[in-house]
Amino acid sequence: RDLRPQFPAAAPAPATRVAEAYLVDRLSAKLEKRKKKVNLWKARASSLERSRQELLEEAQELRRKLVREQEKSAEARRQADAEGRQHAFTSKVVLRLEAEAKTLRKRMEELQAQSQEYKREMDMLTICNPGLSQSFLLPPEAMAVDAEEEERRRRSARRKRRAQ
């Protein structure tokens, strides 16, 4: 232990008191400035943190929108593919029907040409043998029934084609 006698500290000289007061004032002013700077930086930091949170929320919302848009575009792509397949199917059907119509027209032309040829032959036969013409022809009632039967067959065939 220190065995020297303990004396109370002597009162500082007035000049030292002024210097200490000046130093204390300067230090407290610096401390206040630093407190203000710290508060300013804290305010800036909290503002930046709020901004960062807002940006994160906005980014999440944009991600959700992007996902929704991607889902919509995928759905639209699926529909377009389905419509494309449907269109391809329809096109195939249309092409098949057009080809069928073309062959039917060709067959009709052939039959009309054949009918004209038969008519010419019939005319030649009737010119050469006037009494012969009546024996080749069916009676008018039978011809009317055949025409009705033919018309009924045509309508039935049309209905079947439409149903396919």
XYZ file of C-alpha atoms in Angstrom:
164
model
C 0.000 0.000 0.000
C 0.857 3.583 -0.458
C 1.857 4.934 2.942
C 2.071 8.536 1.890
C -0.486 10.754 3.475
C -3.569 11.433 1.412
C -4.289 15.066 0.846
C -7.299 16.409 -0.935
C -6.508 17.585 -4.418
C -5.630 21.152 -4.521
C -8.038 23.451 -6.218
C -6.818 24.133 -9.710
C -5.617 27.519 -10.625
C -8.165 29.787 -12.290
C -6.368 29.597 -15.637
C -6.494 25.806 -15.542
C -10.159 25.931 -14.660
C -10.837 28.099 -17.697
C -8.780 25.789 -19.889
C -10.614 22.727 -18.527
C -13.976 24.421 -19.039
C -12.953 25.300 -22.587
C -11.849 21.697 -23.226
C -15.065 20.343 -21.721
C -17.106 22.709 -23.919
C -15.150 21.688 -27.020
C -15.461 18.012 -26.187
C -19.188 18.291 -25.458
C -19.655 20.221 -28.742
C -17.766 17.474 -30.602
C -19.813 14.869 -28.775
C -23.041 16.641 -29.774
C -21.849 16.838 -33.384
C -21.046 13.140 -33.327
C -24.434 12.348 -31.764
C -26.114 14.355 -34.540
C -24.046 12.535 -37.175
C -24.873 9.177 -35.595
C -28.568 10.077 -35.538
C -28.330 11.264 -39.150
C -26.623 8.026 -40.200
C -29.192 5.995 -38.265
C -31.983 7.876 -40.045
C -30.284 7.298 -43.394
C -29.760 3.626 -42.576
C -33.407 3.138 -41.596
C -34.501 5.012 -44.732
C -32.265 2.800 -46.852
C -33.592 -0.294 -45.095
C -37.194 0.804 -45.769
C -36.315 1.451 -49.402
C -34.625 -1.936 -49.622
C -37.713 -3.634 -48.153
C -39.977 -1.783 -50.584
C -37.745 -2.820 -53.478
C -37.752 -6.426 -52.285
C -41.552 -6.401 -52.072
C -41.770 -4.847 -55.525
C -39.341 -7.469 -56.875
C -41.456 -10.251 -55.357
C -44.592 -8.752 -56.909
C -42.841 -8.517 -60.269
C -41.735 -12.154 -59.938
C -45.336 -13.174 -59.240
C -46.494 -11.180 -62.280
C -43.770 -12.780 -64.387
C -44.854 -16.245 -63.282
C -48.489 -15.390 -64.089
C -47.480 -14.042 -67.511
C -45.382 -17.138 -68.187
C -48.338 -19.323 -67.232
C -50.605 -17.288 -69.510
C -48.152 -17.499 -72.398
C -47.717 -21.240 -71.843
C -51.505 -21.650 -71.852
C -51.752 -19.529 -75.003
C -48.990 -21.631 -76.584
C -50.858 -24.820 -75.656
C -54.064 -23.416 -77.136
C -52.242 -22.302 -80.275
C -50.714 -25.773 -80.596
C -54.133 -27.344 -80.093
C -55.657 -24.958 -82.625
C -52.770 -25.707 -84.962
C -53.440 -29.415 -84.629
C -57.151 -28.742 -85.048
C -56.349 -26.527 -88.039
C -54.117 -29.244 -89.477
C -56.883 -31.798 -88.937
C -59.438 -29.436 -90.475
C -57.093 -28.745 -93.370
C -56.659 -32.467 -93.949
C -60.412 -32.968 -93.867
C -60.938 -30.030 -96.225
C -58.261 -31.317 -98.593
C -59.779 -34.790 -98.517
C -63.246 -33.379 -99.189
C -61.925 -31.199 -102.007
C -60.196 -34.208 -103.562
C -63.392 -36.204 -103.171
C -65.405 -33.392 -104.763
C -62.912 -33.224 -107.628
C -63.183 -36.963 -108.280
C -66.973 -36.749 -108.064
C -67.026 -33.863 -110.558
C -64.761 -35.838 -112.861
C -67.006 -38.883 -112.504
C -70.091 -36.717 -113.212
C -68.447 -35.357 -116.365
C -67.604 -38.910 -117.440
C -71.184 -40.016 -116.794
C -72.590 -37.018 -118.672
C -70.276 -37.738 -121.600
C -71.318 -41.391 -121.485
C -74.971 -40.321 -121.300
C -74.507 -38.071 -124.338
C -72.854 -40.935 -126.175
C -75.722 -43.290 -125.296
C -78.221 -40.615 -126.359
C -76.479 -40.245 -129.732
C -76.477 -44.013 -130.164
C -80.169 -44.105 -129.228
C -80.922 -41.308 -131.665
C -79.070 -43.181 -134.402
C -80.983 -46.357 -133.585
C -84.331 -44.570 -133.597
C -83.512 -42.840 -136.861
C -82.576 -46.159 -138.444
C -85.419 -48.133 -136.830
C -88.293 -45.836 -135.758
C -90.292 -48.646 -134.097
C -87.338 -49.840 -132.072
C -87.036 -46.749 -129.821
C -90.110 -47.537 -127.730
C -88.904 -51.022 -126.823
C -85.659 -49.740 -125.229
C -87.319 -47.156 -123.025
C -89.024 -47.991 -119.748
C -92.617 -46.917 -119.310
C -92.932 -43.267 -118.064
C -94.208 -44.374 -114.595
C -91.143 -46.567 -114.008
C -88.827 -43.743 -115.084
C -90.470 -41.343 -112.567
C -90.041 -43.906 -109.734
C -86.369 -44.384 -110.688
C -85.787 -40.602 -110.608
C -87.364 -40.356 -107.132
C -85.307 -43.314 -105.914
C -82.125 -41.736 -107.319
C -82.917 -38.397 -105.609
C -83.525 -40.200 -102.291
C -80.160 -42.002 -102.608
C -78.373 -38.709 -103.330
C -79.870 -37.035 -100.234
C -78.979 -40.049 -98.086
C -75.394 -39.996 -99.369
C -75.153 -36.243 -98.637
C -76.376 -36.790 -95.067
C -73.850 -39.575 -94.524
C -71.002 -37.376 -95.809
C -72.031 -34.494 -93.527
C -72.195 -36.850 -90.532
C -68.598 -37.973 -91.090
